[in-house]
mmCIF file of N, CA and C in Angstrom:
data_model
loop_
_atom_site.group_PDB
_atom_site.id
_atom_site.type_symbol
_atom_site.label_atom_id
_atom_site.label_comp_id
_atom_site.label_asym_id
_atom_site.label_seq_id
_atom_site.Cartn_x
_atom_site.Cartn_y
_atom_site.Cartn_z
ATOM 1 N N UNK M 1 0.803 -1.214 0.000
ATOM 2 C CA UNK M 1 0.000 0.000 0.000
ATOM 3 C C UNK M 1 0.843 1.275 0.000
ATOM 4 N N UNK M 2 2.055 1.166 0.738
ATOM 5 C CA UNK M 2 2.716 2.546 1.115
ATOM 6 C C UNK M 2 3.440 3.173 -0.732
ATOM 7 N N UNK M 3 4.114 1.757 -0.961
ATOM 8 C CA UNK M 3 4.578 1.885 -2.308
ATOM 9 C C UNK M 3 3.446 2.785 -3.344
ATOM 10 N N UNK M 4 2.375 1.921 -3.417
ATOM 11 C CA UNK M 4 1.294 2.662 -4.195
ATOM 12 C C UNK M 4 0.479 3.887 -4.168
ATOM 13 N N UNK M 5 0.938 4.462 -2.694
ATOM 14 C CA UNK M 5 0.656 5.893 -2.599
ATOM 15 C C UNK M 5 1.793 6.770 -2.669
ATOM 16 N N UNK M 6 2.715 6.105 -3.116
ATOM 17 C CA UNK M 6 3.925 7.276 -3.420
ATOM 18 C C UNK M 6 4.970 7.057 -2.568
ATOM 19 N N UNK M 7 4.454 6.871 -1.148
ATOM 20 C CA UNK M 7 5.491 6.648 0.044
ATOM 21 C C UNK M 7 6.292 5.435 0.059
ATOM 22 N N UNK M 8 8.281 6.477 -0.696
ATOM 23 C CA UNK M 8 9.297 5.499 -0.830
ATOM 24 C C UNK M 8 9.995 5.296 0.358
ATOM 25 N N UNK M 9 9.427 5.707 1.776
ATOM 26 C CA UNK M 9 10.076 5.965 3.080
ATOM 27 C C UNK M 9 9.638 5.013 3.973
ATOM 28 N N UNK M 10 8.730 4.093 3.835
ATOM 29 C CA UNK M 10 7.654 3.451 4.946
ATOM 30 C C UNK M 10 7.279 2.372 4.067
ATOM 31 N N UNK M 11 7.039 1.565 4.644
ATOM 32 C CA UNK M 11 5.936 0.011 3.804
ATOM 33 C C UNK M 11 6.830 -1.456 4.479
ATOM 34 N N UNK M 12 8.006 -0.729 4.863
ATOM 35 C CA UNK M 12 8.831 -2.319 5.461
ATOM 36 C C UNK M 12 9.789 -2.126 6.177
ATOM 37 N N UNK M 13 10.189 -3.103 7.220
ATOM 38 C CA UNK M 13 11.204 -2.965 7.947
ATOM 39 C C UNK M 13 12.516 -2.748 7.398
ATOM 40 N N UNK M 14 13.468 -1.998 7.537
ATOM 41 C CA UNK M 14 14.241 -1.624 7.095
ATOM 42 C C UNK M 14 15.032 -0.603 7.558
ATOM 43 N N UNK M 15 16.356 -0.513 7.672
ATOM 44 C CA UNK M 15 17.640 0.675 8.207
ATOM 45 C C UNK M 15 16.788 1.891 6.974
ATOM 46 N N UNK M 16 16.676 3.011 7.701
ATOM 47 C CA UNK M 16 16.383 4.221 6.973
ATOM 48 C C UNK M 16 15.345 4.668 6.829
ATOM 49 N N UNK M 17 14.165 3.927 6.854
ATOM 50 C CA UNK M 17 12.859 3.808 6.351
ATOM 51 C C UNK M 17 12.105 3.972 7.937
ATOM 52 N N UNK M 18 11.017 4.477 7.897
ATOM 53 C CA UNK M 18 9.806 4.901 8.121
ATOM 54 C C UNK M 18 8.960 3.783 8.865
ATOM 55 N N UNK M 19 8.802 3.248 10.655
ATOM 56 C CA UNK M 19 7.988 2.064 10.845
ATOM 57 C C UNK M 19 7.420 2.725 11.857
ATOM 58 N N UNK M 20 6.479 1.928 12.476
ATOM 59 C CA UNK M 20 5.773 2.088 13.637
ATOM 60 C C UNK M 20 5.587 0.789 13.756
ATOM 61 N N UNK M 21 5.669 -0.146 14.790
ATOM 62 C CA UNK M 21 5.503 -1.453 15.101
ATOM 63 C C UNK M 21 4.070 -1.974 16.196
ATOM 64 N N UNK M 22 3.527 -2.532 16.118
ATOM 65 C CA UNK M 22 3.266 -3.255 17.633
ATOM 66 C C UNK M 22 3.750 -4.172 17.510
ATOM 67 N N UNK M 23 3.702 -5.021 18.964
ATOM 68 C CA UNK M 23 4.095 -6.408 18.937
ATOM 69 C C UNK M 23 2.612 -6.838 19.731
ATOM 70 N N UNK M 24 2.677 -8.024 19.369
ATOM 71 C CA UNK M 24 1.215 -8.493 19.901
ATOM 72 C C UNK M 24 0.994 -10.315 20.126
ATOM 73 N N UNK M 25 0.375 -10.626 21.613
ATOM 74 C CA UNK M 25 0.531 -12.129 21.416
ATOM 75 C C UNK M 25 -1.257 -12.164 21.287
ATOM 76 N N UNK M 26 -1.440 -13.483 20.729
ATOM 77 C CA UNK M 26 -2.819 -14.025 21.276
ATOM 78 C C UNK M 26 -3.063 -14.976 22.215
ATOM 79 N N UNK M 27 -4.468 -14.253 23.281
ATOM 80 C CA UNK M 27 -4.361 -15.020 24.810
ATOM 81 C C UNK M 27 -6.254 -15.685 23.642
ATOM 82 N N UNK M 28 -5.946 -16.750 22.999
ATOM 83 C CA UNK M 28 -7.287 -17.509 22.559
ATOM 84 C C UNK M 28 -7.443 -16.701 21.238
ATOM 85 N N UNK M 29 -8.526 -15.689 21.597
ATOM 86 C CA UNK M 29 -8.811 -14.975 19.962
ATOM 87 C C UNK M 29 -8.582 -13.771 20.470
ATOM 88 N N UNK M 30 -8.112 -13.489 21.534
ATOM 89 C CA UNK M 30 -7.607 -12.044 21.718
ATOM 90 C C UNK M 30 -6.476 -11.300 22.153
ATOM 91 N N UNK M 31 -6.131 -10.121 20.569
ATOM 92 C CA UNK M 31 -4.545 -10.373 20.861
ATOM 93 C C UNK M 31 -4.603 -9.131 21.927
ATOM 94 N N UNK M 32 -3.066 -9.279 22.436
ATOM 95 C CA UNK M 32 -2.613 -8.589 23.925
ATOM 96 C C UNK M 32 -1.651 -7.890 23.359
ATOM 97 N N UNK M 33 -1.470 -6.651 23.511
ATOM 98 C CA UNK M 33 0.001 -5.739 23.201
ATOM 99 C C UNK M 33 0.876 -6.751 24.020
ATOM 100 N N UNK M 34 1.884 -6.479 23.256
ATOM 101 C CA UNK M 34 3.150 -6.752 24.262
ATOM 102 C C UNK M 34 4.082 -5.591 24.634
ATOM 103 N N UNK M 35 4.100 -5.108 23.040
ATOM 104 C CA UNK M 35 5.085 -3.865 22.983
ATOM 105 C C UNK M 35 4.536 -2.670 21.458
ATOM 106 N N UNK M 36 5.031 -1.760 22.153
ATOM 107 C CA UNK M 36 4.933 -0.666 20.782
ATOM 108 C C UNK M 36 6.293 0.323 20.933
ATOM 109 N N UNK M 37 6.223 0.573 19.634
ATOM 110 C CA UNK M 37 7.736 1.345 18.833
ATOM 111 C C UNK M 37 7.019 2.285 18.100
ATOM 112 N N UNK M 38 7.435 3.710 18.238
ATOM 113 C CA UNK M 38 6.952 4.697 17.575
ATOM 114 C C UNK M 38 8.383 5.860 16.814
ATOM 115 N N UNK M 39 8.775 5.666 15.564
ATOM 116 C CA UNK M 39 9.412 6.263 15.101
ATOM 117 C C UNK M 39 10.907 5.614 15.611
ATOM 118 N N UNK M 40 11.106 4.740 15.994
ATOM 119 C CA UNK M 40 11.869 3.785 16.622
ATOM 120 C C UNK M 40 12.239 3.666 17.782
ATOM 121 N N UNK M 41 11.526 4.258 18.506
ATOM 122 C CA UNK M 41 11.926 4.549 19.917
ATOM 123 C C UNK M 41 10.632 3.403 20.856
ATOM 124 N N UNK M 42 10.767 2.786 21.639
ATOM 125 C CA UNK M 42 10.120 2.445 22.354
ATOM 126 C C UNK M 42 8.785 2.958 23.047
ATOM 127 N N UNK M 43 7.861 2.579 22.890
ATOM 128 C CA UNK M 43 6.580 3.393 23.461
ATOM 129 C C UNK M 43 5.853 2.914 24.362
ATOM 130 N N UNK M 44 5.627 1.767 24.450
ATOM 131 C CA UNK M 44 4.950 0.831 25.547
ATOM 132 C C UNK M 44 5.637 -0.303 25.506
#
């Protein structure tokens, strides 16, 4: 999607590029944060 709107900065993990992450487990059918990364820095 990021590719197809123009944005050559963001769409995949990668040195240089543009992410925001969660991490997430599932407790059955419901997933649980574990962790979040915002601009690469740690957030939760």
């Amino acid at each position: 999607p990021a590719r197809a709107m123009g944005l050559q900065d963001r769409g995949e993990l990668a040195p240089g590029l543009r992410a925001d992450l969660i991490r997430v487990r599932l407790s059955g059918a419901m997933p649980i944060v574990r962790g979040a990364w915002h601009q690469g820095e740690r957030a939760f």
